[in-house]
PDB file of C-alpha atoms in Angstrom:
ATOM      1  CA  VAL A   1     -34.502 169.134-120.186  1.00 35.00           C
ATOM      2  CA  ASN A   2     -37.144 169.564-117.514  1.00 40.00           C
ATOM      3  CA  ILE A   3     -35.445 172.260-115.457  1.00 36.00           C
ATOM      4  CA  GLY A   4     -38.148 172.151-112.812  1.00 41.00           C
ATOM      5  CA  ARG A   5     -37.407 168.483-112.058  1.00 41.00           C
ATOM      6  CA  VAL A   6     -33.674 169.120-111.963  1.00 41.00           C
ATOM      7  CA  GLU A   7     -34.141 171.973-109.487  1.00 46.00           C
ATOM      8  CA  ALA A   8     -36.296 169.636-107.388  1.00 51.00           C
ATOM      9  CA  GLY A   9     -33.394 167.176-107.185  1.00 56.00           C
ATOM     10  CA  ARG A  10     -34.613 164.799-109.869  1.00 56.00           C
ATOM     11  CA  THR A  11     -33.404 163.911-113.355  1.00 57.00           C
ATOM     12  CA  PRO A  12     -35.866 164.218-116.255  1.00 58.00           C
ATOM     13  CA  GLY A  13     -36.343 160.468-115.832  1.00 61.00           C
ATOM     14  CA  GLY A  14     -37.324 160.876-112.199  1.00 61.00           C
ATOM     15  CA  ASP A  15     -34.138 159.543-110.583  1.00 67.00           C
ATOM     16  CA  ALA A  16     -32.757 161.353-107.540  1.00 70.00           C
ATOM     17  CA  ILE A  17     -29.725 163.568-108.147  1.00 79.00           C
ATOM     18  CA  GLU A  18     -27.001 163.146-105.531  1.00 84.00           C
ATOM     19  CA  LEU A  19     -23.618 164.755-105.031  1.00 85.00           C
ATOM     20  CA  ASP A  20     -20.430 162.942-104.082  1.00 86.00           C
ATOM     21  CA  SER A  21     -19.759 163.557-100.388  1.00 87.00           C
ATOM     22  CA  GLY A  22     -16.236 164.605-101.305  1.00 88.00           C
ATOM     23  CA  VAL A  23     -17.527 167.972-102.541  1.00 88.00           C
ATOM     24  CA  PHE A  24     -19.306 168.738 -99.257  1.00 87.00           C
ATOM     25  CA  PRO A  25     -16.484 171.027 -97.968  1.00 89.00           C
ATOM     26  CA  GLU A  26     -16.457 172.935-101.257  1.00 88.00           C
ATOM     27  CA  VAL A  27     -20.221 173.437-101.020  1.00 85.00           C
ATOM     28  CA  GLN A  28     -19.828 174.907 -97.534  1.00 86.00           C
ATOM     29  CA  CYS A  29     -17.100 177.238 -98.837  1.00 88.00           C
ATOM     30  CA  TRP A  30     -19.451 178.360-101.614  1.00 85.00           C
ATOM     31  CA  LYS A  31     -22.178 179.060 -99.064  1.00 85.00           C
ATOM     32  CA  HIS A  32     -19.755 181.109 -96.974  1.00 85.00           C
ATOM     33  CA  ALA A  33     -18.680 183.099-100.044  1.00 87.00           C
ATOM     34  CA  ARG A  34     -22.336 183.710-100.844  1.00 86.00           C
ATOM     35  CA  ARG A  35     -22.961 185.070 -97.344  1.00 85.00           C
ATOM     36  CA  VAL A  36     -19.978 187.408 -97.658  1.00 88.00           C
ATOM     37  CA  VAL A  37     -21.179 188.726-101.026  1.00 90.00           C
ATOM     38  CA  TYR A  38     -24.729 189.301 -99.820  1.00 88.00           C
ATOM     39  CA  ARG A  39     -23.440 190.988 -96.676  1.00 87.00           C
ATOM     40  CA  SER A  40     -22.057 193.632 -99.030  1.00 88.00           C
ATOM     41  CA  VAL A  41     -25.244 193.722-101.120  1.00 90.00           C
ATOM     42  CA  TYR A  42     -27.355 194.469 -98.025  1.00 91.00           C
ATOM     43  CA  SER A  43     -24.917 197.028 -96.621  1.00 92.00           C
ATOM     44  CA  GLU A  44     -25.019 200.777 -97.194  1.00 95.00           C
ATOM     45  CA  PRO A  45     -24.909 202.596 -99.495  1.00 94.00           C
ATOM     46  CA  HIS A  46     -25.591 199.641-101.829  1.00 95.00           C
ATOM     47  CA  LEU A  47     -29.026 198.724-100.496  1.00 96.00           C
ATOM     48  CA  GLY A  48     -30.161 202.321-100.190  1.00 96.00           C
ATOM     49  CA  MET A  49     -29.157 203.215-103.730  1.00 97.00           C
ATOM     50  CA  SER A  50     -30.787 200.091-105.134  1.00 96.00           C
ATOM     51  CA  MET A  51     -34.022 201.092-103.373  1.00 97.00           C
ATOM     52  CA  MET A  52     -33.705 204.574-104.839  1.00 97.00           C
ATOM     53  CA  LEU A  53     -33.520 202.992-108.290  1.00 97.00           C
ATOM     54  CA  GLN A  54     -36.527 200.823-107.531  1.00 96.00           C
ATOM     55  CA  ARG A  55     -38.417 203.893-106.340  1.00 97.00           C
ATOM     56  CA  ALA A  56     -37.576 205.714-109.574  1.00 97.00           C
ATOM     57  CA  LEU A  57     -38.831 202.778-111.644  1.00 96.00           C
ATOM     58  CA  GLU A  58     -41.916 202.331-109.487  1.00 95.00           C
ATOM     59  CA  ILE A  59     -42.985 205.968-109.856  1.00 96.00           C
ATOM     60  CA  ALA A  60     -42.558 205.810-113.625  1.00 96.00           C
ATOM     61  CA  TYR A  61     -44.319 202.431-113.801  1.00 95.00           C
ATOM     62  CA  VAL A  62     -47.352 203.656-111.858  1.00 93.00           C
ATOM     63  CA  ARG A  63     -47.550 206.642-114.195  1.00 95.00           C
ATOM     64  CA  LYS A  64     -47.506 204.209-117.158  1.00 95.00           C
ATOM     65  CA  GLU A  65     -44.211 205.597-118.425  1.00 96.00           C
ATOM     66  CA  ILE A  66     -42.473 202.226-118.697  1.00 95.00           C
ATOM     67  CA  PRO A  67     -43.179 200.484-122.037  1.00 94.00           C
ATOM     68  CA  ARG A  68     -42.740 196.749-122.448  1.00 93.00           C
ATOM     69  CA  SER A  69     -39.708 197.368-124.624  1.00 95.00           C
ATOM     70  CA  PHE A  70     -37.995 199.002-121.618  1.00 95.00           C
ATOM     71  CA  TRP A  71     -37.031 195.611-120.193  1.00 94.00           C
ATOM     72  CA  ARG A  72     -34.995 194.878-123.329  1.00 95.00           C
ATOM     73  CA  PHE A  73     -33.054 198.158-123.177  1.00 96.00           C
ATOM     74  CA  SER A  74     -29.334 198.276-122.498  1.00 96.00           C
ATOM     75  CA  ASP A  75     -28.309 200.111-119.313  1.00 95.00           C
ATOM     76  CA  PRO A  76     -27.565 203.404-121.150  1.00 95.00           C
ATOM     77  CA  GLU A  77     -30.881 203.143-123.029  1.00 96.00           C
ATOM     78  CA  ALA A  78     -32.794 202.487-119.804  1.00 96.00           C
ATOM     79  CA  ILE A  79     -31.186 205.450-118.040  1.00 96.00           C
ATOM     80  CA  GLY A  80     -31.864 207.648-121.056  1.00 96.00           C
ATOM     81  CA  HIS A  81     -35.525 206.655-121.038  1.00 97.00           C
ATOM     82  CA  LEU A  82     -35.956 207.266-117.300  1.00 97.00           C
ATOM     83  CA  LEU A  83     -34.452 210.739-117.664  1.00 97.00           C
ATOM     84  CA  LYS A  84     -37.282 211.551-120.065  1.00 96.00           C
ATOM     85  CA  THR A  85     -40.079 210.552-117.675  1.00 97.00           C
ATOM     86  CA  ASN A  86     -41.564 212.410-114.686  1.00 97.00           C
ATOM     87  CA  ASP A  87     -39.702 214.943-112.528  1.00 97.00           C
ATOM     88  CA  GLY A  88     -39.444 212.596-109.531  1.00 97.00           C
ATOM     89  CA  THR A  89     -37.943 209.691-111.430  1.00 98.00           C
ATOM     90  CA  ARG A  90     -35.575 212.023-113.238  1.00 97.00           C
ATOM     91  CA  ALA A  91     -34.422 213.595-109.950  1.00 97.00           C
ATOM     92  CA  ILE A  92     -33.644 210.195-108.427  1.00 98.00           C
ATOM     93  CA  ILE A  93     -31.741 209.028-111.500  1.00 98.00           C
ATOM     94  CA  GLU A  94     -29.675 212.222-111.520  1.00 97.00           C
ATOM     95  CA  ARG A  95     -28.714 211.624-107.880  1.00 97.00           C
ATOM     96  CA  LEU A  96     -27.796 208.022-108.607  1.00 97.00           C
ATOM     97  CA  ARG A  97     -25.611 209.078-111.528  1.00 96.00           C
ATOM     98  CA  GLY A  98     -23.772 211.318-109.092  1.00 96.00           C
ATOM     99  CA  LEU A  99     -23.558 208.525-106.472  1.00 96.00           C
ATOM    100  CA  GLN A 100     -25.573 210.645-104.047  1.00 96.00           C
ATOM    101  CA  ALA A 101     -27.421 208.314-101.703  1.00 96.00           C
ATOM    102  CA  TYR A 102     -30.417 209.160 -99.539  1.00 96.00           C
ATOM    103  CA  ASN A 103     -29.954 209.154 -95.774  1.00 94.00           C
ATOM    104  CA  LEU A 104     -30.837 205.988 -93.879  1.00 94.00           C
ATOM    105  CA  VAL A 105     -33.167 207.291 -91.155  1.00 92.00           C
ATOM    106  CA  ALA A 106     -34.588 204.081 -89.667  1.00 92.00           C
ATOM    107  CA  ALA A 107     -33.562 200.424 -89.700  1.00 94.00           C
ATOM    108  CA  TRP A 108     -34.565 197.072 -88.217  1.00 94.00           C
ATOM    109  CA  ASP A 109     -33.118 193.559 -88.562  1.00 93.00           C
ATOM    110  CA  GLY A 110     -34.516 190.267 -87.304  1.00 92.00           C
ATOM    111  CA  THR A 111     -34.744 186.554 -87.949  1.00 90.00           C
ATOM    112  CA  GLU A 112     -38.520 186.337 -87.594  1.00 90.00           C
ATOM    113  CA  ALA A 113     -41.204 188.105 -89.594  1.00 90.00           C
ATOM    114  CA  PRO A 114     -42.556 190.946 -87.400  1.00 91.00           C
ATOM    115  CA  PHE A 115     -45.810 190.799 -89.346  1.00 90.00           C
ATOM    116  CA  GLU A 116     -47.047 188.623 -92.161  1.00 86.00           C
ATOM    117  CA  CYS A 117     -47.195 190.020 -95.657  1.00 88.00           C
ATOM    118  CA  ASN A 118     -45.586 189.329 -99.002  1.00 89.00           C
ATOM    119  CA  TRP A 119     -42.077 190.514 -98.201  1.00 90.00           C
ATOM    120  CA  TYR A 120     -41.171 190.295-101.895  1.00 89.00           C
ATOM    121  CA  ASP A 121     -44.012 192.568-103.086  1.00 90.00           C
ATOM    122  CA  TRP A 122     -42.838 195.946-104.388  1.00 92.00           C
ATOM    123  CA  ARG A 123     -46.162 197.461-103.319  1.00 93.00           C
ATOM    124  CA  VAL A 124     -45.229 196.834 -99.675  1.00 94.00           C
ATOM    125  CA  ARG A 125     -42.080 198.928-100.083  1.00 95.00           C
ATOM    126  CA  ARG A 126     -44.052 201.560-101.929  1.00 95.00           C
ATOM    127  CA  ALA A 127     -46.594 201.823 -99.091  1.00 95.00           C
ATOM    128  CA  VAL A 128     -43.894 202.421 -96.488  1.00 95.00           C
ATOM    129  CA  ALA A 129     -42.024 204.905 -98.691  1.00 96.00           C
ATOM    130  CA  ASP A 130     -45.257 206.813 -99.387  1.00 95.00           C
ATOM    131  CA  ASP A 131     -46.091 207.029 -95.667  1.00 93.00           C
ATOM    132  CA  ALA A 132     -42.539 208.102 -94.837  1.00 94.00           C
ATOM    133  CA  ALA A 133     -42.657 210.885 -97.438  1.00 94.00           C
ATOM    134  CA  GLU A 134     -46.093 212.040 -96.306  1.00 92.00           C
ATOM    135  CA  THR A 135     -45.088 212.031 -92.633  1.00 90.00           C
ATOM    136  CA  ALA A 136     -41.843 213.912 -93.286  1.00 90.00           C
ATOM    137  CA  GLY A 137     -43.579 216.474 -95.480  1.00 89.00           C
ATOM    138  CA  ALA A 138     -41.525 215.352 -98.460  1.00 92.00           C
ATOM    139  CA  LYS A 139     -42.366 214.672-102.074  1.00 95.00           C
ATOM    140  CA  PRO A 140     -42.941 210.982-102.919  1.00 95.00           C
ATOM    141  CA  TRP A 141     -39.658 210.717-104.825  1.00 97.00           C
ATOM    142  CA  GLN A 142     -37.715 211.985-101.811  1.00 96.00           C
ATOM    143  CA  ALA A 143     -38.338 208.787 -99.815  1.00 96.00           C
ATOM    144  CA  ALA A 144     -37.574 205.134-100.398  1.00 97.00           C
ATOM    145  CA  ALA A 145     -37.977 201.986 -98.336  1.00 97.00           C
ATOM    146  CA  TYR A 146     -36.851 198.394 -98.202  1.00 96.00           C
ATOM    147  CA  LEU A 147     -38.767 195.520 -96.631  1.00 95.00           C
ATOM    148  CA  GLY A 148     -37.464 192.119 -97.570  1.00 93.00           C
ATOM    149  CA  VAL A 149     -36.068 188.717 -96.734  1.00 91.00           C
ATOM    150  CA  GLY A 150     -32.354 188.439 -97.400  1.00 87.00           C
ATOM    151  CA  ARG A 151     -30.789 185.809 -99.581  1.00 82.00           C
ATOM    152  CA  ASP A 152     -27.797 185.529 -97.294  1.00 78.00           C
ATOM    153  CA  ALA A 153     -28.495 181.903 -96.346  1.00 75.00           C
ATOM    154  CA  LYS A 154     -28.794 179.155 -98.936  1.00 74.00           C
ATOM    155  CA  ARG A 155     -29.216 175.441 -98.401  1.00 75.00           C
ATOM    156  CA  ILE A 156     -28.371 172.968-101.164  1.00 77.00           C
ATOM    157  CA  SER A 157     -31.443 170.848-101.848  1.00 78.00           C
ATOM    158  CA  LEU A 158     -29.480 167.933-103.342  1.00 82.00           C
ATOM    159  CA  LEU A 159     -28.414 164.991-101.193  1.00 85.00           C
ATOM    160  CA  PHE A 160     -24.814 163.874-100.623  1.00 87.00           C
ATOM    161  CA  ARG A 161     -23.705 160.222-100.911  1.00 87.00           C
ATOM    162  CA  THR A 162     -20.642 158.726 -99.261  1.00 90.00           C
ATOM    163  CA  PRO A 163     -18.534 155.949-100.871  1.00 90.00           C
ATOM    164  CA  GLU A 164     -20.214 153.575 -98.403  1.00 90.00           C
ATOM    165  CA  GLY A 165     -23.627 154.467 -99.779  1.00 87.00           C
ATOM    166  CA  GLU A 166     -24.794 156.640 -96.897  1.00 87.00           C
ATOM    167  CA  VAL A 167     -26.990 159.526 -98.043  1.00 86.00           C
ATOM    168  CA  TYR A 168     -27.375 162.744 -96.057  1.00 84.00           C
ATOM    169  CA  PRO A 169     -28.685 166.303 -96.677  1.00 85.00           C
ATOM    170  CA  ASP A 170     -26.809 169.569 -96.626  1.00 83.00           C
ATOM    171  CA  SER A 171     -26.122 171.182 -93.266  1.00 77.00           C
ATOM    172  CA  ALA A 172     -28.853 173.401 -91.900  1.00 69.00           C
ATOM    173  CA  GLU A 173     -28.806 176.989 -93.090  1.00 71.00           C
ATOM    174  CA  GLY A 174     -29.007 179.981 -90.805  1.00 74.00           C
ATOM    175  CA  PRO A 175     -32.356 181.658 -90.132  1.00 82.00           C
ATOM    176  CA  PRO A 176     -33.716 184.032 -92.786  1.00 85.00           C
ATOM    177  CA  GLN A 177     -32.772 187.671 -92.354  1.00 89.00           C
ATOM    178  CA  TYR A 178     -35.656 190.135 -92.388  1.00 93.00           C
ATOM    179  CA  ARG A 179     -34.795 193.783 -92.904  1.00 95.00           C
ATOM    180  CA  VAL A 180     -36.699 197.087 -92.815  1.00 96.00           C
ATOM    181  CA  ARG A 181     -35.059 200.294 -94.020  1.00 95.00           C
ATOM    182  CA  ILE A 182     -36.398 203.819 -94.562  1.00 95.00           C
ATOM    183  CA  TYR A 183     -34.462 206.407 -96.566  1.00 95.00           C
ATOM    184  CA  LEU A 184     -34.993 210.134 -97.031  1.00 94.00           C
ATOM    185  CA  HIS A 185     -33.481 212.813 -99.259  1.00 95.00           C
ATOM    186  CA  PRO A 186     -30.764 214.676 -97.262  1.00 93.00           C
ATOM    187  CA  ARG A 187     -32.647 217.986 -97.581  1.00 89.00           C
ATOM    188  CA  ILE A 188     -35.689 216.597 -95.784  1.00 87.00           C
ATOM    189  CA  ALA A 189     -35.845 217.190 -92.038  1.00 71.00           C
ATOM    190  CA  SER A 190     -36.809 213.800 -90.601  1.00 73.00           C
ATOM    191  CA  THR A 191     -37.589 214.997 -87.046  1.00 79.00           C
ATOM    192  CA  LYS A 192     -41.344 214.552 -87.454  1.00 74.00           C
ATOM    193  CA  LEU A 193     -40.909 211.135 -89.048  1.00 78.00           C
ATOM    194  CA  LEU A 194     -38.504 209.933 -86.357  1.00 79.00           C
ATOM    195  CA  ARG A 195     -40.839 211.225 -83.641  1.00 78.00           C
ATOM    196  CA  LEU A 196     -43.700 209.220 -85.133  1.00 73.00           C
ATOM    197  CA  ILE A 197     -41.550 206.109 -85.533  1.00 79.00           C
ATOM    198  CA  ASP A 198     -40.242 206.593 -81.966  1.00 74.00           C
ATOM    199  CA  GLY A 199     -37.835 203.678 -82.270  1.00 79.00           C
ATOM    200  CA  ASP A 200     -40.511 201.332 -83.592  1.00 89.00           C
ATOM    201  CA  VAL A 201     -39.761 201.180 -87.311  1.00 92.00           C
ATOM    202  CA  VAL A 202     -41.580 197.832 -87.555  1.00 93.00           C
ATOM    203  CA  GLY A 203     -44.749 199.346 -86.107  1.00 92.00           C
ATOM    204  CA  PHE A 204     -44.523 202.259 -88.529  1.00 92.00           C
ATOM    205  CA  ALA A 205     -44.027 199.894 -91.474  1.00 93.00           C
ATOM    206  CA  ARG A 206     -46.920 197.667 -90.442  1.00 93.00           C
ATOM    207  CA  ARG A 207     -49.269 200.622 -90.042  1.00 91.00           C
ATOM    208  CA  ALA A 208     -48.213 201.960 -93.442  1.00 92.00           C
ATOM    209  CA  VAL A 209     -48.798 198.656 -95.222  1.00 91.00           C
ATOM    210  CA  ASN A 210     -51.996 197.940 -93.314  1.00 89.00           C
ATOM    211  CA  GLY A 211     -53.348 201.395 -94.108  1.00 86.00           C
ATOM    212  CA  ARG A 212     -52.558 201.337 -97.818  1.00 85.00           C
ATOM    213  CA  LEU A 213     -52.684 197.600 -98.569  1.00 80.00           C
ATOM    214  CA  PRO A 214     -54.856 196.051 -95.826  1.00 65.00           C
ATOM    215  CA  LYS A 215     -55.337 192.736 -97.627  1.00 63.00           C
ATOM    216  CA  LEU A 216     -51.576 192.099 -97.664  1.00 56.00           C
ATOM    217  CA  VAL A 217     -51.069 192.253 -93.893  1.00 51.00           C
ATOM    218  CA  THR A 218     -52.118 189.922 -91.089  1.00 48.00           C
ATOM    219  CA  PRO A 219     -50.957 189.922 -87.449  1.00 42.00           C
ATOM    220  CA  PRO A 220     -48.229 187.452 -86.473  1.00 41.00           C
ATOM    221  CA  VAL A 221     -49.431 184.226 -84.865  1.00 39.00           C
ATOM    222  CA  SER A 222     -47.429 184.924 -81.712  1.00 35.00           C
ATOM    223  CA  GLU A 223     -44.475 186.930 -80.541  1.00 36.00           C
ATOM    224  CA  SER A 224     -42.149 183.968 -81.124  1.00 33.00           C
ATOM    225  CA  SER A 225     -43.745 182.406 -84.173  1.00 32.00           C
ATOM    226  CA  PRO A 226     -41.175 181.016 -86.654  1.00 32.00           C
ATOM    227  CA  ALA A 227     -40.770 182.942 -89.874  1.00 34.00           C
ATOM    228  CA  GLY A 228     -41.542 181.406 -93.221  1.00 31.00           C
ATOM    229  CA  PHE A 229     -39.009 181.751 -96.034  1.00 23.00           C
TER     230      PHE A 229
END
């Protein structure tokens, strides 16, 4: 089966795939359930601890301590491997095993991209975490960051058909949710970092990404330009 064509709303033969309009209410209930689930995923301490794990992996990956076979490990095997890598990765994993989250020190939410970059690129998060650690006088592993577009909203791409033959699309989804988060180890005094951020976490993040990954950042078209998804 050509999965790509199915996902595009077409059968392998090229015919359009349509849903019976009778399932429309159920689809809306599914979308609501999805929003509720992702609301939990993007809440604290879940998001912060997931970014700590990503930071641990990132540090080990950059140091070439993650073999290809790692991605086939079971969870216990993966944790065991990470505990044998560098001091920073090991320290983060030990905190995660003890359910000890970093402190959320700065946050921003919006429905438009404050600056244009690849919001799914792990290097963007790394740049902000590195700048946060450097500014706070912390070690790299003592800071983590999240910049991303939430998956809260989801629109069904398939069309709905009524018994009378009328075809219509799914209801419009809500705007994408952009989030910026900066986390620090509880032992790190964040006064200097917060003074530099001065309430403008977006500006801090943009400067960090622009300084470390200049090719990934461009200014927004205008203050009210619509965000891409």
